[in-house]
Coordinates of C-alpha atoms and ligand atoms in Angstrom, one line a residue:
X1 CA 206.3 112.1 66.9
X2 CA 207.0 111.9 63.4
X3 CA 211.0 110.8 62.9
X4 CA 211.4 112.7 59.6
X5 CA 210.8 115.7 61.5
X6 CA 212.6 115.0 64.1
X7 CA 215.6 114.9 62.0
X8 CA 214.7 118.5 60.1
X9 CA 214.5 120.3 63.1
X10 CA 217.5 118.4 64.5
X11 CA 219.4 120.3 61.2
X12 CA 217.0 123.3 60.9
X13 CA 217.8 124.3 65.0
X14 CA 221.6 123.6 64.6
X15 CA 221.6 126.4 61.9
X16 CA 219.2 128.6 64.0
X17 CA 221.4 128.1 66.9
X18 CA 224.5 129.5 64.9
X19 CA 222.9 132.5 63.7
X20 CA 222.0 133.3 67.5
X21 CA 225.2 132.7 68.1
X22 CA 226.5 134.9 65.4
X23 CA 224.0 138.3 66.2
X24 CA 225.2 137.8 70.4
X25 CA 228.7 137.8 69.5
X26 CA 228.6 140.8 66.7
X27 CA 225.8 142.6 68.2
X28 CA 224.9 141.7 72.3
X29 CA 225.3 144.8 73.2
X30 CA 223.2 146.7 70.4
X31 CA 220.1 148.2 72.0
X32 CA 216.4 147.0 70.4
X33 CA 214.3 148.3 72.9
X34 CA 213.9 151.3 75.5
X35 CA 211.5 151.0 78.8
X36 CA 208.8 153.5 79.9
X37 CA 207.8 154.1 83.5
X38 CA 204.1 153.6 81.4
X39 CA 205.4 150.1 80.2
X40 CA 207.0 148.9 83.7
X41 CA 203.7 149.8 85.7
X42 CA 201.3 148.8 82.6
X43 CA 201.8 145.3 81.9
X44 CA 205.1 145.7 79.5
X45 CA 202.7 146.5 77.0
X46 CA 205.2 146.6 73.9
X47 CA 208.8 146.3 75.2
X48 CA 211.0 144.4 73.0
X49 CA 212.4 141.6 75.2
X50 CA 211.5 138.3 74.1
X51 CA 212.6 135.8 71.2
X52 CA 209.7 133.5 69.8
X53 CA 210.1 132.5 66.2
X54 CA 207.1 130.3 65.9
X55 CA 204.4 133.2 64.8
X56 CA 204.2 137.2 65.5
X57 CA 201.3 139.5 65.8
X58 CA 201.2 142.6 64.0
X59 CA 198.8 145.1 65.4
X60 CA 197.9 146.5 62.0
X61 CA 197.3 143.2 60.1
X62 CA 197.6 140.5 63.2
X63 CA 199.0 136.9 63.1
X64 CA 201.4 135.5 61.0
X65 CA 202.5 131.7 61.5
X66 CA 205.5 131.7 60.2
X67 CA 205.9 134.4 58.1
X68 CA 202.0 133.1 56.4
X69 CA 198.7 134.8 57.5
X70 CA 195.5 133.2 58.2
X71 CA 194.1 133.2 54.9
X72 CA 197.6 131.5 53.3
X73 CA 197.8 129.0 55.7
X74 CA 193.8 128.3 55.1
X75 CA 195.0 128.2 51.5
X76 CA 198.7 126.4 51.6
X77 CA 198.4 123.9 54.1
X78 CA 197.4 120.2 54.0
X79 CA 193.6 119.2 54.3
X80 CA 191.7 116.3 55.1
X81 CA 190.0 114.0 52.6
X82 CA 186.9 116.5 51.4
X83 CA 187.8 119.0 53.8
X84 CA 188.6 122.9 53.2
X85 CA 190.3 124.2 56.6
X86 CA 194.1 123.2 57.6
X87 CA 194.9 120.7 59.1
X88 CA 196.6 121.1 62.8
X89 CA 199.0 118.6 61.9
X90 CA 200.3 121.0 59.0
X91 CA 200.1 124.2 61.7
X92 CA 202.3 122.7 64.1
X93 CA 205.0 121.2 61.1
X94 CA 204.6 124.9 60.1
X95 CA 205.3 126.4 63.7
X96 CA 208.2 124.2 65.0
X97 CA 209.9 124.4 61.1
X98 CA 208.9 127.2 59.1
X99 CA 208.0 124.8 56.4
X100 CA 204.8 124.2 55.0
X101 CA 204.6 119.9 55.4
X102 CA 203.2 117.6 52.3
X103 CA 200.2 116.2 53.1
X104 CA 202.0 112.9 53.6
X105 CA 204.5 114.9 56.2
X106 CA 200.9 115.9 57.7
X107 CA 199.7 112.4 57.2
X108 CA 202.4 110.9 59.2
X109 CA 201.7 113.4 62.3
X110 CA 198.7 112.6 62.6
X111 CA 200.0 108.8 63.3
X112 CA 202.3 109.9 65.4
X113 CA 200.0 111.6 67.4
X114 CA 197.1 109.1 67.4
X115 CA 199.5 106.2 68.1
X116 CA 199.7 108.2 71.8
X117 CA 196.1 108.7 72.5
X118 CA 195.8 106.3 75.4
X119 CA 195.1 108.4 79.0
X120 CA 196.9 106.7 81.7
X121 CA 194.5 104.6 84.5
X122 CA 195.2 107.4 87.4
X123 CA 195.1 110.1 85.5
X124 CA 191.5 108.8 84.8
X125 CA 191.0 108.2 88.6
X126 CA 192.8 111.7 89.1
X127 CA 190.4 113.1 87.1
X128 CA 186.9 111.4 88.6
X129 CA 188.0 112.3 92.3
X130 CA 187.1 115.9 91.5
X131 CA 183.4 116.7 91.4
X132 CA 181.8 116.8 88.0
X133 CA 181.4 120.5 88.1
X134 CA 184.3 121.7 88.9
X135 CA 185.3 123.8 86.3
X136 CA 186.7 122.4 82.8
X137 CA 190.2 124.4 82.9
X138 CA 190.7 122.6 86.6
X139 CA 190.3 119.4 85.5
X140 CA 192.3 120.6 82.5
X141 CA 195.5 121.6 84.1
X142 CA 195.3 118.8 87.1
X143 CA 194.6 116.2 83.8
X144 CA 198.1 117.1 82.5
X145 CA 199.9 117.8 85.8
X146 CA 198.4 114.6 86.6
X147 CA 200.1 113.1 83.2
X148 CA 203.4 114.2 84.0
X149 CA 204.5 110.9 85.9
X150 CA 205.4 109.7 82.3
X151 CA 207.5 112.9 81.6
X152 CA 210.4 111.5 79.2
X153 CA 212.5 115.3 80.0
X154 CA 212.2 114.7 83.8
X155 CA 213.6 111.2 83.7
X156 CA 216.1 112.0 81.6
X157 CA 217.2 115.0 83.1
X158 CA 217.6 113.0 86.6
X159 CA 219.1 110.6 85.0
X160 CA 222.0 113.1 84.2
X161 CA 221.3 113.9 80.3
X162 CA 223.6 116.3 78.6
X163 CA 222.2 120.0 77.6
X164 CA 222.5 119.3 74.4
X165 CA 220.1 116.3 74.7
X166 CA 217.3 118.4 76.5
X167 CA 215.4 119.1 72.9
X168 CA 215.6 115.4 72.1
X169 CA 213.6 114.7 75.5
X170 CA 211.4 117.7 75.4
X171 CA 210.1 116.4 71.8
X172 CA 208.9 112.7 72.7
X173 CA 207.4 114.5 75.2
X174 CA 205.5 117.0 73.5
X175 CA 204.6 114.0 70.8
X176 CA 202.9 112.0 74.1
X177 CA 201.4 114.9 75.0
X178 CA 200.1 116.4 72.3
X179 CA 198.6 112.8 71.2
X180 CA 196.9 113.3 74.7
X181 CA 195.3 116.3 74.8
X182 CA 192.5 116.0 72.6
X183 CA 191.7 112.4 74.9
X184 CA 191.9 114.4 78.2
X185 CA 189.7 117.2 76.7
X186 CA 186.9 114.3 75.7
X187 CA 187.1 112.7 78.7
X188 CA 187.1 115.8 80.9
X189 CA 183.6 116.8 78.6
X190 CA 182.0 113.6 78.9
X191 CA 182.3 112.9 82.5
X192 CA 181.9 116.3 83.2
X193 CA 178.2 116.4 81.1
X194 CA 177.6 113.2 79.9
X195 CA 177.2 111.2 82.8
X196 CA 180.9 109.4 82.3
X197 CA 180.1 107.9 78.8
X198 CA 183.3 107.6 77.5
X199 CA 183.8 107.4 73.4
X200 CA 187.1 105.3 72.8
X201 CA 188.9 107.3 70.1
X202 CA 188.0 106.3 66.5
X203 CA 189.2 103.1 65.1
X204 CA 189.8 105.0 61.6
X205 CA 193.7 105.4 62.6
X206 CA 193.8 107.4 59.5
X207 CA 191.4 109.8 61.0
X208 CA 193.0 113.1 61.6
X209 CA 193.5 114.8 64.9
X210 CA 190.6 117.4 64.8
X211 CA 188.4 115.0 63.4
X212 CA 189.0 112.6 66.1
X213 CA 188.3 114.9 68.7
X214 CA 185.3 115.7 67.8
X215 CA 184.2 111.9 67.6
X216 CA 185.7 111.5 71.5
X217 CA 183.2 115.0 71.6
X218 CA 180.6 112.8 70.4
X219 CA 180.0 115.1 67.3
X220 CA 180.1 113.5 64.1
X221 CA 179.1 115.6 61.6
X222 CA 181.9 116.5 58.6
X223 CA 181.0 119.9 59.1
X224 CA 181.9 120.1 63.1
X225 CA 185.2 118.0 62.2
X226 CA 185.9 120.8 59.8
X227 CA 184.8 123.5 62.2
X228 CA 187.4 121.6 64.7
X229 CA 190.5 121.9 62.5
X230 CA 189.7 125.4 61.6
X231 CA 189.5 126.0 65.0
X232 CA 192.6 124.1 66.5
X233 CA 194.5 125.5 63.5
X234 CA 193.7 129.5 64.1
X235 CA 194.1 129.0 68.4
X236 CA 197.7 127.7 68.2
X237 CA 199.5 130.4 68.8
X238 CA 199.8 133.9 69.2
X239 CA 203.5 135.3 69.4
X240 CA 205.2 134.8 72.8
X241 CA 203.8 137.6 74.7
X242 CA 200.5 136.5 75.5
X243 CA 199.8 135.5 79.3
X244 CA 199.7 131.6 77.6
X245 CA 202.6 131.5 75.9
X246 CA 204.5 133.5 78.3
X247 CA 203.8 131.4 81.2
X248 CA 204.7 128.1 79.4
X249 CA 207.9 130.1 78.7
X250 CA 208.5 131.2 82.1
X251 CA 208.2 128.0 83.8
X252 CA 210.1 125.7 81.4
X253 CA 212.6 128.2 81.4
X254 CA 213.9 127.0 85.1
X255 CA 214.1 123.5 82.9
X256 CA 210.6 122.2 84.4
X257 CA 209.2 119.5 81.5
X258 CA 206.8 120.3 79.3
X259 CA 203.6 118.8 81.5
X260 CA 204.7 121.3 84.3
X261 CA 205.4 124.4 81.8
X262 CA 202.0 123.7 79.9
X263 CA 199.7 123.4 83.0
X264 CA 201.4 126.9 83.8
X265 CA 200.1 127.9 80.4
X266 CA 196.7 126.5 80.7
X267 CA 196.4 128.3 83.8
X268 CA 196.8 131.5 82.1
X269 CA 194.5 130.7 79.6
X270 CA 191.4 130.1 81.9
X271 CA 191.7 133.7 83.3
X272 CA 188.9 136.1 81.8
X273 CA 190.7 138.8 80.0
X274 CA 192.6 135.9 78.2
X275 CA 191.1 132.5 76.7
X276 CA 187.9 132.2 79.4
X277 CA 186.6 135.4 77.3
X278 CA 184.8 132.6 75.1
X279 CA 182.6 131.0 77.3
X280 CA 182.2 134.6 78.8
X281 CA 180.7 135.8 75.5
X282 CA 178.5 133.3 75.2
X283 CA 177.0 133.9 78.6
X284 CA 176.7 137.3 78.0
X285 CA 175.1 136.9 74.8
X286 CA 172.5 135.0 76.3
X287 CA 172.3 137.4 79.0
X288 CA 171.1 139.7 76.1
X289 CA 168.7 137.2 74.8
X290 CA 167.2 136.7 78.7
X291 CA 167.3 140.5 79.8
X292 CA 165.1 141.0 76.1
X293 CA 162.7 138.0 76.4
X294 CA 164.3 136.1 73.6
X295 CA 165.2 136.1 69.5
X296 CA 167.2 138.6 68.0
X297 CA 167.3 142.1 69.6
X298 CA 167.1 145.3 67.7
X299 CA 170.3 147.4 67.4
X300 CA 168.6 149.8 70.1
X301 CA 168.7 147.2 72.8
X302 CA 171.8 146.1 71.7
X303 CA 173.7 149.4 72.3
X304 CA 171.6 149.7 75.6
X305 CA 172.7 146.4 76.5
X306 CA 176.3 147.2 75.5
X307 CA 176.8 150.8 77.6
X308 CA 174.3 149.0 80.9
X309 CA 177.7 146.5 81.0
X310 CA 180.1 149.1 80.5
X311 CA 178.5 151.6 82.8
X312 CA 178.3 148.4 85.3
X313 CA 182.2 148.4 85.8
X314 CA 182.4 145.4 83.2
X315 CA 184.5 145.0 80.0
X316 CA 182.6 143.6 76.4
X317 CA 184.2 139.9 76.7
X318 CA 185.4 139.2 73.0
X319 CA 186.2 143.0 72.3
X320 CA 189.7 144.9 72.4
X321 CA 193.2 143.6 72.3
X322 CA 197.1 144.2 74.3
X323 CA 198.3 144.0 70.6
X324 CA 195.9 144.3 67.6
X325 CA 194.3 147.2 66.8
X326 CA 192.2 145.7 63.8
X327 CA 189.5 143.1 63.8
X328 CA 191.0 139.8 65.0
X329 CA 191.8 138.2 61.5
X330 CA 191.1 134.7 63.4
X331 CA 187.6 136.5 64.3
X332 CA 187.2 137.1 60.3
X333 CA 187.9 133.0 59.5
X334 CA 185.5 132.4 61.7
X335 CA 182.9 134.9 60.8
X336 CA 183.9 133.3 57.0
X337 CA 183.3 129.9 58.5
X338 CA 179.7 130.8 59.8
X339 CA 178.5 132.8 56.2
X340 CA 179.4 129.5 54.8
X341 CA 177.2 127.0 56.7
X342 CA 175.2 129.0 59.5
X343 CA 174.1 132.3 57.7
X344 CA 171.0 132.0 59.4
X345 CA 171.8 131.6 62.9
X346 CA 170.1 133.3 65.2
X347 CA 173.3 134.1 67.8
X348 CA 175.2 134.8 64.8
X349 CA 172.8 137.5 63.6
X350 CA 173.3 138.9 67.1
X351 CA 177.3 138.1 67.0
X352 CA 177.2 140.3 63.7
X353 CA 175.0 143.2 65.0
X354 CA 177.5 143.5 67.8
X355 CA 180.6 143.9 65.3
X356 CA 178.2 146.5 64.3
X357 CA 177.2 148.4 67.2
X358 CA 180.3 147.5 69.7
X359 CA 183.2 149.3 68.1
X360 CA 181.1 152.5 68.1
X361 CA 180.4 152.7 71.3
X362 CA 183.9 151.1 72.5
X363 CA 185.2 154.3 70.8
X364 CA 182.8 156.6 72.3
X365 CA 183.8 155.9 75.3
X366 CA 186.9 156.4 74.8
X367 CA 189.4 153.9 77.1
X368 CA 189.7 150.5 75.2
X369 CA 193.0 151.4 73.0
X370 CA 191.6 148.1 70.3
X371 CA 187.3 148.3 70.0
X372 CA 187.7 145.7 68.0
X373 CA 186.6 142.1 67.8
X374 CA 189.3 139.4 69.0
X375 CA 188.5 135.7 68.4
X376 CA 186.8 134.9 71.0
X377 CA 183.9 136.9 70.5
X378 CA 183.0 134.4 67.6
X379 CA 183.9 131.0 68.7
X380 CA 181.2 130.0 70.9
X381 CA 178.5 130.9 68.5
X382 CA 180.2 128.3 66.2
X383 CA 180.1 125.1 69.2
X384 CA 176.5 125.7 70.5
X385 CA 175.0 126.0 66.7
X386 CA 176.2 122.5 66.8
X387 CA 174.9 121.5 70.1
X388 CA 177.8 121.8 72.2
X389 CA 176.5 124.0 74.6
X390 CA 178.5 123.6 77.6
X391 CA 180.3 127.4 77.7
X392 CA 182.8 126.5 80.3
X393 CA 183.9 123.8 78.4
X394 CA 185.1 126.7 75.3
X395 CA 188.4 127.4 76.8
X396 CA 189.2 123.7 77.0
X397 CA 189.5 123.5 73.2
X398 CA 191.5 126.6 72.7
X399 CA 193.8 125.0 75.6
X400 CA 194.4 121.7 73.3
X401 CA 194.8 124.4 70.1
X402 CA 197.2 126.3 72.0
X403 CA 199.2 123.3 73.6
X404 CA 200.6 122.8 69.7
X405 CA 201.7 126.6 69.7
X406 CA 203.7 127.1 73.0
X407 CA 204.9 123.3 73.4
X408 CA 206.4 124.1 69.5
X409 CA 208.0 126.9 71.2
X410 CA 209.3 124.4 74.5
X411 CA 211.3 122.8 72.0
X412 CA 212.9 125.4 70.5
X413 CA 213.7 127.1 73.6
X414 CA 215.7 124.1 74.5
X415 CA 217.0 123.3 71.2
X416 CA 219.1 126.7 70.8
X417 CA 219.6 126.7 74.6
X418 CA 217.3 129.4 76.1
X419 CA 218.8 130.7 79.2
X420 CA 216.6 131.2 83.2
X421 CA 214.2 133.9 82.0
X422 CA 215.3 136.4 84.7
X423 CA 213.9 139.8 84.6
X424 CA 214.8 142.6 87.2
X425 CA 212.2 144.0 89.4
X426 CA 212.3 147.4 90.3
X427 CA 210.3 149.0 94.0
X428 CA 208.2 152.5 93.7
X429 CA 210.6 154.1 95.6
X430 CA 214.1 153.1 93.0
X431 CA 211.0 154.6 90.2
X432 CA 211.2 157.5 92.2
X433 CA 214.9 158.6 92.4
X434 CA 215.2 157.4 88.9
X435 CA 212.7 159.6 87.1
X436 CA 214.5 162.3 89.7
X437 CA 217.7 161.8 88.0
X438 CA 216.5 161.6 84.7
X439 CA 214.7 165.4 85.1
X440 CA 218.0 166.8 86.9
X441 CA 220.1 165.3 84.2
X442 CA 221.0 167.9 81.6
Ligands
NMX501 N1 185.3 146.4 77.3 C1 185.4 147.4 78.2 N2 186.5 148.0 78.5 C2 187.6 147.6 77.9 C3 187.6 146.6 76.9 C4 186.4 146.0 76.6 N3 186.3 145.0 75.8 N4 188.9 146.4 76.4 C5 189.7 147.3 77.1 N5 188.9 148.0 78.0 C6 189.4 149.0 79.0 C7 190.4 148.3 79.9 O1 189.7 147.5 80.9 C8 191.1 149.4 80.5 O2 190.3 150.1 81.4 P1 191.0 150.7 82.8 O3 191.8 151.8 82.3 O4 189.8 151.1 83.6 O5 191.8 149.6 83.4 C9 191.2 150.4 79.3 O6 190.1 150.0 78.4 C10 192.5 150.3 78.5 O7 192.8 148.9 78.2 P2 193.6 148.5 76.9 O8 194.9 149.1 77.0 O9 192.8 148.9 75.6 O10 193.5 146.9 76.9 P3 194.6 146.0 77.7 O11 195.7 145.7 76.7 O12 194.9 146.4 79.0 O13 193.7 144.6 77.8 C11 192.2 143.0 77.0 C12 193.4 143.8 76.7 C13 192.0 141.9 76.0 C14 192.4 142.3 78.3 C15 190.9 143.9 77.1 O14 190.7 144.5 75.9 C16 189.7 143.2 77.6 O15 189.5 143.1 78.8 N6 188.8 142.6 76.7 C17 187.7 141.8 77.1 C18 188.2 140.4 77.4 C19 188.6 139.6 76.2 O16 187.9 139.6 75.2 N7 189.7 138.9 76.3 C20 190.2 138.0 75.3 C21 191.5 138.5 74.6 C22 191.8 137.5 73.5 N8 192.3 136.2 74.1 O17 191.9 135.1 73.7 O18 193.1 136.2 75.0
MLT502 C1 195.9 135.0 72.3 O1 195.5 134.3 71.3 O2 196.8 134.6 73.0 C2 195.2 136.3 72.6 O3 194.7 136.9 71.5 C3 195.9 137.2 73.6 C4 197.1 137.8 73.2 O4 197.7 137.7 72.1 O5 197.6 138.6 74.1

């Protein structure tokens, strides 16, 4: 990756490290957080009990990057040539630092990056032993587990490295592997729906990462290479809490390198109440469309479409959230994104009737605590207006989107030294005798 970052976050995590050091020793015993029997049983919705500096999701106003908010980072950050989104490059500067990069700082990612974007021979073979429909997010995760036979972290660490070394490793990792991911991802679409016709990535070394994923896509339009970087830039990351994030946390926690952490992640992410929801949407969308003969349905249907999946044991993919309770400020760039250059599109009418009709009825019936839009109940209708119509393919991108995020966070862990993540379990039965104690204690 880029050396002049290297050497920031080699000063920037030194001083991080000493003010953890500082709040343990003056204040590890002050208490930040208390546990319900609610929270324990209800998927720790809430409880206070994790560190992740890279971004944090307020429920009332949702992500920040950094300390910056959608909008600010669409505005502050680095751009292409002509372009109007952010560039990824500048998101993940802007993750792992808390700096917002020049556009040369940006510049020089994206040669970093692109300078890695060669997929190994058998992770290629790997990859076309699997039938060509199995699903995207398998060929995902076994594409990077595949990749981890170069694993800089895992050598090293065998070879006896130091602790204080493990960041060092865990970055020229994450810089082969991030370079990486947007190949894997064209590759797994290509042989997966286009008969194995491989696109080398672009000659244009200058071209940024986004952009040149979407060339490897076999998309060349300046408007899909900007809907790309808008896209990789507002996936990245989401606080640590999310199944995602967590899971790449988890794993790399017991000191597995990043490949083996991240294919944890990505596994996460292809489950339906987390980053599947995309292609879900989609296919329920056009379940509307089918189930009404086709075009735009009336708001009528729509809410009778709406309550028949309720009332059928299903959830509204793209709607509610375990944080926000606002509309999905990701969902709003995106909505932004298609006023500018879809405002006709006929799924994106629909997309915007259902902001209309869902939150109502979400309400009525009273159980989802957010009946609001998240961000992937807009995504998909972005990809097919441009022809990429394969909906299991969706989570794919938001995996190489989130990689940046949690893999920013990888390095941090081991740069101030995060310990075994080691939570304590407790039976029914101890639930029992403690909510017993608590009532007979006066
Ligand atoms: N449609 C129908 N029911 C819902 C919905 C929805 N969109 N959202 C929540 N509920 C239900 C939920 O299933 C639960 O029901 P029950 O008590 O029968 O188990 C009840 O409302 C309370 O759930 P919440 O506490 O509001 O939500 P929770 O934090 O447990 O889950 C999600 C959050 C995101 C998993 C949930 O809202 C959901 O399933 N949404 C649809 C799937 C989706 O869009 N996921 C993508 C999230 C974003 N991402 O990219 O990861
Ligand atoms: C995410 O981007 O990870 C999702 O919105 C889910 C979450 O934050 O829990």
């Amino acid at each position: 990756m880029s050396s002049s970052l290297k050497s920031l976050l080699s000063t920037k995590t030194a001083a991080l490290k000493k003010e953890i050091e500082a709040l343990l020793s003056a204040h590890g015993n002050t208490a930040i957080a208390d546990v319900t029997v609610s929270q324990a049983y209800g998927g720790m919705r809430d409880i206070k009990c994790m560190v992740t500096e890279t971004s944090s999701v307020d429920p009332q106003e949702g992500i920040r990057y950094r300390g910056m908010t959608i909008p600010e980072i669409q505005a502050k950050l680095p751009k292409a040539p002509g372009g109007s989104q952010p560039l990824p490059e500048g998101v993940f500067w802007l993750l792992l630092t808390g700096d917002v990069p020049t556009p040369a700082q940006a510049a020089e990612l994206t040669q970093a990056w692109r300078a890695n974007e060669s997929l190994p021979e058998h992770v290629r073979r790997t990859l076309d032993a699997l039938p060509a429909d199995t699903h995207p997010m398998t060929q995902l995760s076994i594409g990077i587990i595949a990749m981890q036979t170069d694993s800089i972290f895992a050598r090293r660490y065998r070879e006896g490295m130091p602790k204080s070394a493990h960041w060092d490793a865990m970055y020229d990792d994450v810089a082969l592997l991030l370079g990486r991911m947007p190949v894997l991802a064209a590759y797994i679409y290509r042989r997966s729906y286009k008969g194995g016709k491989h696109i080398a990535p672009s000659e244009d070394k200058a071209l940024d990462w986004s952009a040149n994923l979407a060339h490897m896509l076999g998309f060349a339009s300046d408007e899909f290479r900007e809907l790309m970087r808008l896209y990789m830039a507002i996936h990245a990351d989401h606080e640590g809490g999310n199944v995602s994030a967590h899971a790449t946390h988890l794993v790399g926690s017991a000191l597995a390198d990043p490949y083996l952490a991240l294919a944890a992640g990505m596994n996460g992410l292809a489950g339906p109440l987390h980053g599947l929801a995309n292609q879900e949407v989609m296919r329920w969308l056009v379940g509307v469309k089918q189930k009404l003969g086709g075009g735009v349905p009336t708001r009528d249907q729509l809410q009778a479409f709406v309550w028949d999946t309720l009332n059928s044991g299903q959830v509204v993919p793209g709607y509610g959230h375990g944080v926000l309770r606002v509309t999905d400020p990701r969902y709003l760039a995106e909505r932004e994104f298609a006023m500018r250059y879809l405002p006709d599109d006929e799924n994106f009418q629909i997309v915007k009737m259902l902001y209309d009709v869902v939150p109502e009825i979400l309400t009525k019936q009273g159980k989802a605590k957010d009946p609001w839009p998240n961000v992937d109940a807009h995504s998909g209708v972005l990809l097919v207006h441009y022809g990429l119509n394969e909906y299991d393919f969706y989570t794919v991108l938001f995996g190489v989107s989130r990689a940046m995020g949690v893999l920013a966070s990888l390095i941090l862990d081991r740069a101030v030294g995060s310990p075994l993540e080691r939570p304590k379990s407790v039976t029914t039965d101890w639930m029992k005798k403690r909510v017993a104690t608590v009532l007979t204690t006066p």
